[in-house]
PDB file of C-alpha atoms in Angstrom:
ATOM      1  CA  UNK A   2     -39.962 213.878  -1.617  1.00 88.00           C
ATOM      2  CA  UNK A   3     -43.447 214.043  -1.546  1.00 92.00           C
ATOM      3  CA  UNK A   4     -43.199 209.910  -1.425  1.00 94.00           C
ATOM      4  CA  UNK A   5     -41.195 209.353   1.556  1.00 96.00           C
ATOM      5  CA  UNK A   6     -43.058 212.285   3.342  1.00 96.00           C
ATOM      6  CA  UNK A   7     -46.228 210.294   3.096  1.00 96.00           C
ATOM      7  CA  UNK A   8     -44.576 206.489   3.614  1.00 96.00           C
ATOM      8  CA  UNK A   9     -43.503 208.829   7.211  1.00 96.00           C
ATOM      9  CA  UNK A  10     -46.979 209.550   7.467  1.00 96.00           C
ATOM     10  CA  UNK A  11     -48.171 206.491   7.166  1.00 96.00           C
ATOM     11  CA  UNK A  12     -45.816 204.737   9.401  1.00 97.00           C
ATOM     12  CA  UNK A  13     -46.266 207.419  11.947  1.00 97.00           C
ATOM     13  CA  UNK A  14     -41.688 208.110  11.666  1.00 97.00           C
ATOM     14  CA  UNK A  15     -40.459 211.394  12.012  1.00 97.00           C
ATOM     15  CA  UNK A  16     -38.762 212.569   9.070  1.00 95.00           C
ATOM     16  CA  UNK A  17     -35.803 213.471  10.596  1.00 95.00           C
ATOM     17  CA  UNK A  18     -35.522 209.654  11.393  1.00 96.00           C
ATOM     18  CA  UNK A  19     -36.037 208.617   8.054  1.00 96.00           C
ATOM     19  CA  UNK A  20     -33.316 207.702   5.641  1.00 96.00           C
ATOM     20  CA  UNK A  21     -32.781 208.683   1.714  1.00 96.00           C
ATOM     21  CA  UNK A  22     -30.448 206.495  -0.699  1.00 95.00           C
ATOM     22  CA  UNK A  23     -30.104 207.570  -4.383  1.00 93.00           C
ATOM     23  CA  UNK A  24     -27.586 208.761  -6.845  1.00 94.00           C
ATOM     24  CA  UNK A  25     -29.377 211.338  -9.800  1.00 94.00           C
ATOM     25  CA  UNK A  26     -32.011 214.414  -9.974  1.00 94.00           C
ATOM     26  CA  UNK A  27     -34.803 211.870  -9.250  1.00 94.00           C
ATOM     27  CA  UNK A  28     -33.625 211.485  -5.640  1.00 95.00           C
ATOM     28  CA  UNK A  29     -33.119 215.890  -4.459  1.00 95.00           C
ATOM     29  CA  UNK A  30     -36.330 216.660  -2.977  1.00 95.00           C
ATOM     30  CA  UNK A  31     -35.865 212.979  -1.419  1.00 95.00           C
ATOM     31  CA  UNK A  32     -33.023 214.291   0.144  1.00 95.00           C
ATOM     32  CA  UNK A  33     -34.188 217.652   1.383  1.00 94.00           C
ATOM     33  CA  UNK A  34     -36.724 216.074   3.671  1.00 95.00           C
ATOM     34  CA  UNK A  35     -34.683 213.250   4.777  1.00 96.00           C
ATOM     35  CA  UNK A  36     -33.092 212.870   8.089  1.00 96.00           C
ATOM     36  CA  UNK A  37     -29.753 211.509   6.773  1.00 96.00           C
ATOM     37  CA  UNK A  38     -29.334 211.504   3.068  1.00 96.00           C
ATOM     38  CA  UNK A  39     -26.667 208.924   1.470  1.00 96.00           C
ATOM     39  CA  UNK A  40     -25.697 209.057  -2.366  1.00 96.00           C
ATOM     40  CA  UNK A  41     -23.181 206.701  -3.518  1.00 94.00           C
ATOM     41  CA  UNK A  42     -19.705 208.051  -5.050  1.00 95.00           C
ATOM     42  CA  UNK A  43     -20.581 207.131  -9.173  1.00 94.00           C
ATOM     43  CA  UNK A  44     -23.221 210.485  -8.375  1.00 95.00           C
ATOM     44  CA  UNK A  45     -22.366 213.753  -9.710  1.00 94.00           C
ATOM     45  CA  UNK A  46     -20.576 216.434  -7.428  1.00 96.00           C
ATOM     46  CA  UNK A  47     -23.704 218.175  -7.564  1.00 96.00           C
ATOM     47  CA  UNK A  48     -25.473 215.447  -6.019  1.00 95.00           C
ATOM     48  CA  UNK A  49     -22.858 214.783  -3.701  1.00 95.00           C
ATOM     49  CA  UNK A  50     -23.228 218.131  -2.522  1.00 95.00           C
ATOM     50  CA  UNK A  51     -26.455 217.081  -1.095  1.00 94.00           C
ATOM     51  CA  UNK A  52     -25.314 214.325   0.642  1.00 94.00           C
ATOM     52  CA  UNK A  53     -25.101 213.728   4.316  1.00 95.00           C
ATOM     53  CA  UNK A  54     -23.062 210.747   3.811  1.00 95.00           C
ATOM     54  CA  UNK A  55     -21.044 209.194   0.407  1.00 95.00           C
ATOM     55  CA  UNK A  56     -21.208 205.704   0.381  1.00 95.00           C
ATOM     56  CA  UNK A  57     -18.934 203.335  -2.365  1.00 94.00           C
ATOM     57  CA  UNK A  58     -20.483 203.578  -5.490  1.00 93.00           C
ATOM     58  CA  UNK A  59     -23.668 200.927  -7.044  1.00 86.00           C
ATOM     59  CA  UNK A  60     -21.670 199.102  -8.523  1.00 90.00           C
ATOM     60  CA  UNK A  61     -19.080 198.569  -5.029  1.00 90.00           C
ATOM     61  CA  UNK A  62     -22.236 197.610  -2.855  1.00 88.00           C
ATOM     62  CA  UNK A  63     -22.487 200.983  -1.814  1.00 90.00           C
ATOM     63  CA  UNK A  64     -25.856 201.301  -0.472  1.00 89.00           C
ATOM     64  CA  UNK A  65     -25.526 197.685   1.881  1.00 90.00           C
ATOM     65  CA  UNK A  66     -22.033 198.958   2.999  1.00 91.00           C
ATOM     66  CA  UNK A  67     -23.833 202.429   4.015  1.00 93.00           C
ATOM     67  CA  UNK A  68     -26.276 200.345   6.058  1.00 92.00           C
ATOM     68  CA  UNK A  69     -23.952 198.334   7.909  1.00 92.00           C
ATOM     69  CA  UNK A  70     -22.305 201.301   8.693  1.00 90.00           C
ATOM     70  CA  UNK A  71     -25.528 203.500   9.542  1.00 91.00           C
ATOM     71  CA  UNK A  72     -26.970 200.616  12.083  1.00 88.00           C
ATOM     72  CA  UNK A  73     -23.681 198.808  12.851  1.00 86.00           C
ATOM     73  CA  UNK A  74     -22.873 202.542  14.404  1.00 67.00           C
ATOM     74  CA  UNK A  75     -26.567 202.126  16.028  1.00 60.00           C
ATOM     75  CA  UNK A  76     -25.982 198.939  17.307  1.00 62.00           C
ATOM     76  CA  UNK A  77     -22.249 200.280  18.826  1.00 61.00           C
ATOM     77  CA  UNK A  78     -24.704 202.963  21.089  1.00 56.00           C
ATOM     78  CA  UNK A  79     -26.845 200.463  22.677  1.00 59.00           C
ATOM     79  CA  UNK A  80     -24.021 197.880  23.564  1.00 60.00           C
ATOM     80  CA  UNK A  81     -22.474 200.866  24.873  1.00 57.00           C
ATOM     81  CA  UNK A  82     -25.705 202.168  27.098  1.00 57.00           C
ATOM     82  CA  UNK A  83     -25.873 198.915  28.435  1.00 57.00           C
TER      83      UNK A  83
END
């Protein structure tokens, strides 16, 4: 979480506008401070409980699919507002 907080502060990005992706214990602190936490489906159940979104496993391009879902939705919102 400290690294995400530091990066967000350096880039002047509010933490509630950040995304954390991971699948293990070392990602816990990042999940608690990110605006959106994405966990891959191969993570343990206790890690999945921390997620706002569960993506396919890391062996199935889960992170890439999560990015497509998240940013695809943003693009759809932008198109709807036009």
